[in-house]
Short mmCIF file of C-alpha atoms in Angstrom, two decimals:
data_model
loop_
_atom_site.label_atom_id
_atom_site.label_comp_id
_atom_site.label_asym_id
_atom_site.label_seq_id
_atom_site.Cartn_x
_atom_site.Cartn_y
_atom_site.Cartn_z
CA MET P 266 129.95 75.83 220.90
CA SER P 267 130.31 73.85 217.72
CA LEU P 268 129.90 75.03 213.84
CA LYS P 269 127.82 73.30 211.46
CA ILE P 270 128.67 73.82 208.09
CA VAL P 271 125.78 73.14 205.63
CA ALA P 272 126.45 72.93 202.04
CA GLU P 273 123.96 74.50 199.73
CA LYS P 274 121.90 72.38 196.94
CA SER P 275 122.65 74.91 193.91
CA PRO P 276 124.00 74.28 190.12
CA ILE P 277 127.83 74.09 189.99
CA LYS P 278 128.88 74.05 186.30
CA LYS P 279 132.04 72.40 185.61
CA SER P 280 134.45 74.23 183.00
CA VAL P 281 135.43 71.38 180.42
CA GLU P 282 138.40 72.08 178.91
CA VAL P 283 138.67 71.29 174.91
CA VAL P 284 141.38 70.34 172.71
CA VAL P 285 141.88 73.68 169.91
CA ILE P 286 143.29 72.67 166.67
CA ARG P 287 144.92 75.53 165.43
CA GLU P 288 147.48 76.93 163.08
CA TYR P 289 150.79 77.52 164.24
CA ASP P 290 151.57 81.48 164.76
CA GLU P 291 155.46 81.42 164.75
CA LYS P 292 156.07 84.68 166.85
CA LYS P 293 153.41 83.47 169.87
CA ASP P 294 154.61 79.53 169.68
CA LYS P 295 158.05 79.35 168.98
CA GLU P 296 159.29 79.09 172.29
CA GLU P 297 156.68 76.10 173.38
CA VAL P 298 157.04 74.23 170.80
CA GLU P 299 160.57 73.35 170.67
CA GLU P 300 159.92 72.68 174.23
CA LEU P 301 157.52 70.33 173.15
CA GLU P 302 159.67 68.98 170.48
CA ARG P 303 162.75 68.30 173.22
CA GLN P 304 160.07 66.47 175.64
CA CYS P 305 159.38 63.98 172.74
CA GLU P 306 162.87 63.23 172.00
CA PHE P 307 161.40 61.03 168.40
CA GLY P 308 163.04 57.53 168.08
CA GLN P 309 163.67 57.12 171.77
CA GLN P 310 163.09 53.77 173.14
CA GLN P 311 164.07 52.23 176.70
CA GLY P 312 166.86 49.85 176.69
CA ASN P 313 167.34 49.94 173.11
CA PRO P 314 170.46 51.94 171.02
CA SER P 315 167.96 54.41 169.04
CA LEU P 316 168.46 57.44 166.87
CA ILE P 317 166.68 60.83 168.29
CA THR P 318 165.76 63.84 166.10
CA HIS P 319 166.73 67.45 167.15
CA LEU P 320 165.33 70.28 165.34
CA LEU P 321 167.57 73.02 164.77
CA GLY P 322 165.83 76.23 166.25
CA ASP P 323 163.40 76.82 163.22
CA PRO P 324 159.76 74.34 163.91
CA LEU P 325 158.94 75.17 160.07
CA GLY P 326 162.68 73.84 159.02
CA ARG P 327 161.46 70.89 157.78
CA ILE P 328 158.52 72.11 155.90
CA ARG P 329 159.80 75.49 154.60
CA HIS P 330 161.18 74.14 151.17
CA PHE P 331 157.52 73.07 150.15
CA SER P 332 155.34 75.88 148.05
CA THR P 333 152.37 74.82 149.90
CA ARG P 334 152.59 73.84 153.98
CA ILE P 335 151.13 73.76 157.14
CA MET P 336 152.23 73.75 160.64
CA MET P 337 149.07 72.70 163.55
CA VAL P 338 149.32 72.56 166.99
CA ALA P 339 147.12 71.01 170.00
CA GLU P 340 146.31 73.65 172.46
CA PHE P 341 144.63 72.43 175.59
CA GLY P 342 144.22 74.18 179.38
CA GLY P 343 146.56 77.17 177.41
CA GLU P 344 149.03 75.02 176.96
CA ILE P 345 150.62 73.35 173.39
CA VAL P 346 150.15 69.54 173.72
CA GLY P 347 150.49 68.44 170.23
CA VAL P 348 152.22 69.67 166.75
CA ILE P 349 151.82 68.21 163.27
CA ARG P 350 153.49 69.28 159.83
CA GLY P 351 151.94 68.85 156.27
CA GLY P 352 153.65 70.01 152.95
CA ILE P 353 151.84 69.30 149.71
CA LYS P 354 153.53 68.70 145.66
CA ASP P 355 152.21 67.17 142.86
CA VAL P 356 154.06 63.91 141.93
CA THR P 357 153.96 61.17 139.41
CA ARG P 358 151.93 58.17 140.35
CA GLY P 359 154.10 55.83 138.14
CA LYS P 360 152.40 55.18 134.96
CA LYS P 361 151.91 57.43 131.57
CA ALA P 362 148.58 58.59 129.73
CA ALA P 363 149.37 59.33 126.24
CA ASP P 364 153.00 58.99 126.56
CA LEU P 365 152.96 61.71 129.62
CA PRO P 366 153.09 61.65 133.09
CA VAL P 367 149.96 61.22 135.11
CA TYR P 368 150.52 63.31 138.03
CA VAL P 369 148.71 63.55 141.12
CA LYS P 370 148.32 65.71 144.22
CA LEU P 371 150.17 64.55 147.35
CA ALA P 372 150.08 65.84 150.90
CA TYR P 373 152.79 64.66 153.27
CA ILE P 374 152.58 64.52 157.08
CA LEU P 375 155.89 64.96 159.41
CA GLY P 376 156.71 65.82 162.68
CA LEU P 377 153.34 64.57 164.88
CA ARG P 378 154.39 65.02 168.14
CA VAL P 379 152.28 64.82 171.38
CA SER P 380 153.62 65.75 174.95
CA PRO P 381 154.17 62.05 177.12
CA MET P 382 151.85 64.30 179.66
CA HIS P 383 148.77 64.25 177.07
CA ARG P 384 148.84 60.82 175.36
CA GLN P 385 146.22 58.06 174.66
CA LYS P 386 143.52 61.23 174.81
CA GLY P 387 142.59 61.08 170.99
CA ILE P 388 144.80 64.27 170.27
CA ALA P 389 147.22 62.83 167.78
CA THR P 390 143.86 61.36 165.95
CA LYS P 391 142.64 65.05 166.15
CA LEU P 392 145.67 66.38 164.76
CA VAL P 393 145.89 64.25 161.92
CA LYS P 394 141.69 64.57 161.00
CA LYS P 395 142.49 68.48 160.81
CA LEU P 396 145.35 68.00 158.54
CA GLU P 397 143.66 66.07 156.45
CA GLU P 398 140.46 68.34 156.58
CA TRP P 399 143.42 70.84 155.21
CA CYS P 400 144.12 69.04 152.66
CA LYS P 401 141.04 68.37 151.02
CA GLU P 402 140.36 72.21 151.02
CA LYS P 403 143.61 72.31 148.80
CA GLU P 404 141.68 69.47 146.78
CA VAL P 405 144.92 67.24 147.56
CA ASP P 406 144.49 63.80 146.00
CA TYR P 407 146.46 61.80 148.84
CA VAL P 408 147.96 61.75 152.14
CA TYR P 409 150.89 59.79 153.30
CA MET P 410 153.21 59.44 155.64
CA MET P 411 156.61 57.59 157.10
CA THR P 412 157.38 55.83 159.81
CA ASP P 413 159.38 52.95 161.36
CA CYS P 414 158.05 49.80 160.91
CA ALA P 415 158.73 48.89 165.09
CA ASN P 416 157.02 52.22 165.84
CA GLU P 417 154.04 50.58 166.98
CA ALA P 418 152.07 53.58 167.72
CA SER P 419 151.99 55.28 164.96
CA ILE P 420 150.72 52.11 163.28
CA ASN P 421 148.15 51.84 165.08
CA LEU P 422 147.20 55.38 164.51
CA PHE P 423 147.46 55.54 160.93
CA ASN P 424 146.93 51.86 160.08
CA TYR P 425 143.87 51.22 162.09
CA LYS P 426 142.26 54.32 163.51
CA LEU P 427 142.66 56.90 160.64
CA ASN P 428 142.61 53.73 157.65
CA TYR P 429 145.81 54.52 155.95
CA THR P 430 147.26 51.33 153.70
CA LYS P 431 150.93 50.19 153.49
CA PHE P 432 152.21 51.65 150.06
CA CYS P 433 155.42 50.66 149.98
CA THR P 434 159.06 49.85 152.74
CA PRO P 435 162.27 51.10 151.16
CA THR P 436 165.29 50.64 152.81
CA VAL P 437 167.58 53.10 154.64
CA LEU P 438 171.20 52.73 153.99
CA VAL P 439 173.59 54.59 156.22
CA GLN P 440 177.31 54.86 156.26
CA PRO P 441 179.79 56.02 158.96
CA VAL P 442 182.28 59.05 158.03
CA HIS P 443 185.38 57.66 158.64
CA ALA P 444 188.70 60.23 159.34
CA HIS P 445 190.39 58.61 156.22
CA ARG P 446 188.85 59.20 152.56
CA LYS P 447 187.64 56.75 150.67
CA PRO P 448 188.50 55.66 147.24
CA ILE P 449 187.12 56.93 143.75
CA SER P 450 187.74 54.37 141.07
CA SER P 451 190.44 55.71 138.51
CA GLY P 452 188.69 54.48 135.65
CA THR P 453 185.69 57.09 136.73
CA ALA P 454 185.23 60.58 136.07
CA ILE P 455 182.62 62.57 138.12
CA VAL P 456 181.15 65.65 137.09
CA ARG P 457 179.08 67.93 138.54
CA VAL P 458 176.47 69.34 136.53
CA PRO P 459 173.97 72.14 137.32
CA PRO P 460 170.52 72.45 138.42
CA LEU P 461 168.74 73.05 135.25
CA VAL P 462 170.81 70.19 133.49
CA ALA P 463 170.66 68.07 136.40
CA GLU P 464 166.69 68.50 136.13
CA SER P 465 166.18 67.74 132.52
CA ILE P 466 168.22 64.94 133.09
CA TYR P 467 166.06 63.27 135.96
CA GLY P 468 163.13 64.66 134.21
CA ARG P 469 163.87 61.68 131.04
CA ILE P 470 164.98 58.97 134.23
CA PHE P 471 162.42 59.18 136.38
CA THR P 472 159.32 60.14 134.55
CA ASN P 473 157.82 56.71 134.61
CA SER P 474 158.65 56.41 138.19
CA GLU P 475 156.44 56.81 141.50
CA CYS P 476 156.89 60.15 143.49
CA PHE P 477 158.87 61.93 141.29
CA PRO P 478 157.88 65.81 142.04
CA LYS P 479 156.90 68.41 139.90
CA ASP P 480 159.07 70.85 141.49
CA ILE P 481 162.23 68.98 140.77
CA GLY P 482 163.61 72.54 139.90
CA SER P 483 162.88 74.26 143.37
CA ILE P 484 164.57 71.46 144.91
CA LEU P 485 167.65 71.38 143.08
CA SER P 486 168.14 74.95 143.39
CA SER P 487 167.34 74.88 147.41
CA LYS P 488 170.43 76.35 149.19
CA LEU P 489 170.68 72.55 151.25
CA HIS P 490 171.45 71.19 147.77
CA LEU P 491 175.12 70.53 147.77
CA GLY P 492 175.18 69.36 143.82
CA THR P 493 174.17 67.05 141.25
CA PHE P 494 176.71 64.47 140.13
CA VAL P 495 177.01 62.13 137.48
CA GLY P 496 179.65 59.18 137.33
CA VAL P 497 181.02 57.71 133.70
CA PRO P 498 183.77 56.50 132.61
CA LYS P 499 186.60 58.14 131.35
CA LYS P 500 186.81 56.91 128.35
CA TYR P 501 182.81 58.38 127.48
CA LEU P 502 184.34 61.88 128.97
CA GLN P 503 185.47 63.74 125.98
CA LYS P 504 182.23 62.51 123.37
CA TRP P 505 179.72 63.22 126.12
CA ASP P 506 177.91 66.28 126.02
CA PRO P 507 175.13 66.54 128.84
CA LEU P 508 172.82 68.40 127.33
CA LYS P 509 172.12 66.21 124.47
CA GLY P 510 171.73 63.10 126.55
CA LEU P 511 172.93 60.75 128.48
CA PRO P 512 176.42 57.94 128.04
CA PRO P 513 175.67 54.20 127.25
CA CYS P 514 177.34 53.77 131.21
CA PHE P 515 176.72 56.32 133.65
CA ALA P 516 175.57 57.06 137.19
CA ILE P 517 174.20 60.07 139.21
CA MET P 518 173.32 61.20 142.33
CA SER P 519 172.34 64.26 144.26
CA VAL P 520 173.43 65.53 148.13
CA TRP P 521 170.99 67.74 150.48
CA ASN P 522 172.29 69.51 153.57
CA THR P 523 170.10 67.66 155.95
CA LYS P 524 172.17 68.97 158.85
CA GLU P 525 170.98 72.45 158.37
CA ILE P 526 167.48 71.07 159.60
CA TYR P 527 167.70 68.96 161.88
CA GLN P 528 170.09 66.46 163.64
CA LEU P 529 170.17 63.02 165.24
CA GLN P 530 171.41 61.40 168.20
CA LEU P 531 172.44 57.91 169.06
CA LYS P 532 171.42 56.91 172.94
CA GLY P 533 171.14 54.03 174.54
CA VAL P 534 174.89 53.14 174.20
CA SER P 535 177.11 51.26 176.72
CA LYS P 536 179.87 52.59 178.12
CA LEU P 537 182.22 50.31 176.61
CA THR P 538 180.63 50.35 173.35
CA LYS P 539 181.46 53.92 173.86
CA ALA P 540 185.05 53.72 174.32
CA CYS P 541 185.63 51.47 171.22
CA CYS P 542 184.28 53.75 168.98
CA LEU P 543 186.70 56.19 170.91
CA GLY P 544 189.44 54.01 170.25
CA SER P 545 188.23 53.26 166.42
CA ARG P 546 188.14 57.18 165.76
CA VAL P 547 192.10 57.81 167.32
CA LEU P 548 193.49 55.24 165.57
CA ASP P 549 191.86 56.24 162.33
CA ALA P 550 192.73 59.85 162.62
CA HIS P 551 197.00 59.40 163.09
CA MET P 552 197.10 56.27 161.15
CA PRO P 553 194.59 57.36 158.06
CA TRP P 554 196.47 54.92 155.45
CA LEU P 555 195.26 51.74 157.36
CA LYS P 556 191.84 52.39 156.40
CA VAL P 557 189.85 51.78 160.04
CA PRO P 558 186.60 51.62 159.56
CA SER P 559 186.06 54.09 162.62
CA ILE P 560 182.44 55.09 164.17
CA PRO P 561 182.07 58.92 164.33
CA ASN P 562 181.09 60.42 167.37
CA MET P 563 177.27 59.86 167.27
CA PHE P 564 176.64 59.86 171.13
CA LYS P 565 176.06 63.97 170.45
CA PRO P 566 173.81 65.03 168.05
CA PHE P 567 175.25 65.02 164.52
CA GLY P 568 174.63 66.25 161.02
CA PHE P 569 174.29 64.27 157.95
CA TYR P 570 173.90 64.41 154.15
CA PHE P 571 171.50 62.89 152.29
CA LEU P 572 171.48 61.48 148.61
CA TYR P 573 168.77 61.39 146.40
CA GLY P 574 168.19 61.13 142.58
CA LEU P 575 170.41 57.92 142.90
CA HIS P 576 169.96 56.14 139.14
CA LEU P 577 172.42 53.67 137.08
CA GLU P 578 172.20 52.19 133.68
CA GLY P 579 174.44 50.02 131.89
CA LYS P 580 177.52 47.23 132.20
CA GLY P 581 179.79 48.65 134.84
CA SER P 582 177.88 51.38 136.71
CA LEU P 583 177.74 49.78 139.78
CA GLY P 584 181.28 50.49 140.51
CA LEU P 585 179.98 54.32 138.77
CA MET P 586 177.61 54.39 141.67
CA LYS P 587 180.30 52.88 144.26
CA SER P 588 182.14 55.59 143.39
CA LEU P 589 179.88 58.88 143.36
CA CYS P 590 178.78 57.60 147.38
CA ASN P 591 182.42 57.38 148.51
CA PHE P 592 182.63 60.90 146.52
CA ALA P 593 179.92 62.22 148.40
CA HIS P 594 181.44 60.15 151.77
CA ASN P 595 184.99 62.61 151.27
CA MET P 596 182.36 65.75 150.93
CA ALA P 597 181.18 64.81 154.75
CA ARG P 598 184.51 64.36 156.05
CA ASP P 599 185.83 67.83 154.96
CA ASP P 600 182.71 68.83 156.72
CA VAL P 601 183.50 68.16 160.84
CA ALA P 602 179.61 68.75 161.81
CA CYS P 603 178.65 65.72 159.17
CA ALA P 604 179.05 61.93 160.89
CA ALA P 605 177.00 60.15 158.54
CA VAL P 606 175.84 59.52 154.82
CA VAL P 607 172.33 58.42 154.13
CA ALA P 608 170.18 57.12 151.43
CA GLU P 609 166.65 55.55 150.83
CA VAL P 610 165.74 53.19 148.12
CA ALA P 611 163.25 50.95 146.68
CA GLN P 612 163.73 47.54 147.72
CA TRP P 613 163.71 45.92 144.43
CA ASP P 614 165.79 48.83 143.32
CA PRO P 615 169.40 47.34 141.92
CA VAL P 616 171.13 50.66 143.31
CA SER P 617 170.97 50.03 146.39
CA GLU P 618 173.67 46.66 145.63
CA ALA P 619 175.97 49.73 145.18
CA ILE P 620 175.63 52.22 147.95
CA PRO P 621 177.72 51.21 150.91
CA HIS P 622 176.18 51.00 154.00
CA TRP P 623 176.71 49.79 157.67
CA LYS P 624 173.83 46.87 158.61
CA ARG P 625 174.45 47.85 162.44
CA PHE P 626 173.13 51.25 161.80
CA SER P 627 170.75 51.42 158.38
CA TRP P 628 167.19 49.26 158.61
CA SER P 629 165.42 47.68 156.00
CA GLU P 630 162.17 48.57 155.85
CA ASP P 631 161.10 52.07 156.18
CA LEU P 632 157.00 51.92 156.24
CA TRP P 633 155.27 54.26 153.60
CA CYS P 634 151.68 54.33 154.41
CA MET P 635 148.70 55.96 152.23
CA LYS P 636 145.56 57.27 151.94
CA LYS P 637 143.27 58.65 149.48
CA LEU P 638 141.54 61.38 149.73
CA GLN P 639 139.46 61.72 146.76
CA LYS P 640 138.98 60.93 143.22
CA LYS P 641 141.46 62.32 140.57
CA GLN P 642 139.70 63.14 137.77
CA GLY P 643 140.86 62.70 134.18
CA ILE P 644 143.59 59.94 134.69
CA ASP P 645 142.95 56.73 132.57
CA ASP P 646 140.30 54.34 133.21
CA SER P 647 142.61 51.81 132.38
CA GLN P 648 144.67 52.76 135.35
CA PRO P 649 143.82 51.48 139.01
CA LEU P 650 141.38 53.83 141.27
CA ASP P 651 143.01 53.66 144.22
CA TRP P 652 146.69 54.11 143.85
CA SER P 653 147.48 54.12 147.03
CA THR P 654 146.93 50.23 147.41
CA SER P 655 147.93 49.71 143.87
CA SER P 656 151.88 50.37 143.62
CA SER P 657 152.49 50.19 139.96
CA SER P 658 156.31 51.03 139.04
CA SER P 659 159.51 49.59 139.41
CA MET P 660 161.39 52.86 140.53
CA LEU P 661 160.73 55.15 143.49
CA PHE P 662 162.31 58.68 144.13
CA VAL P 663 163.12 59.98 147.76
CA ASP P 664 162.50 63.64 147.92
CA PRO P 665 165.17 64.96 150.12
CA ARG P 666 162.31 67.06 151.56
CA ASP P 667 160.75 64.17 152.83
CA PHE P 668 163.30 62.37 155.18
#
């Protein structure tokens, strides 16, 4: 006796799962997004030492300080497989019209992640396009993003698929925090100025720069802002009134507590290198007077301070800026969770000459790419129509919220 199985010819409807892009729901999505972030470990490159980014329990942390912000997730088969964040701000465009700064509405894309198991399926493209649609609804003029010049996947996506263009390539300077304190010049006075005074000073300095945020006051009043400091020669100190102007020679700097939002970790380093770094720390901790250039423990998650609003003027101001940076280093030294001090400046900015850094940890080109979304009305016709392809100023303000 045998059984014969006969297949009936009947139409079978196959369910086709689609990628759904929706807004992030903090109550429902938090744990799943945190797991996705852990899977992606941004910055990891096989075979090479690299810095990995660790968010600190708040997926919205990197955009909370934007007044207008959004976070979107990509859902596939009931699972979150991608995420993107964006914030909007009004910034200066680098030129004036009738002696007034020209502002444009600029959106910043950050935190684009796609699960390793779902890459090469167009999910990242869908996320960016959906975010751009949201930007257009908010009447955003330009949208931009930052990436490492070595990140080929990101460059291919934004430059070749989504028509973003190279805008500028600032330099990122990293100074490890040593166990010993760094010297402040005996002829330099460092004055901490309150947020309202700092806002006034920055308004005068950066009005004609690029990317200076109109809401600088909210940045300077944030709990992550650790202070604005002005370095002046001591001979000017008694005569200088911060409310009335600036001395002929000065340097200014603000410090942002990035470690409260996310941390970094150096991976892919040999055991021998780790042992040498440990030896340098031990020697520096026990004999600080030797001023050994020790390397802190960057092989576990560490925090860092970000220096922004750096500017100098006058003869001898390079020395003032160096003292300010050493002052920030000493602030970080007193914070056990902080292992580095970081700054990002335009390549042509003379301030870069005064910022102490290690070339091994720094990188010369941080790629900024920009895209024009719609025409800005009311701008002087003599100015270039597309700011994204016509960088026009010698000064660039790096917003600490963007880093």
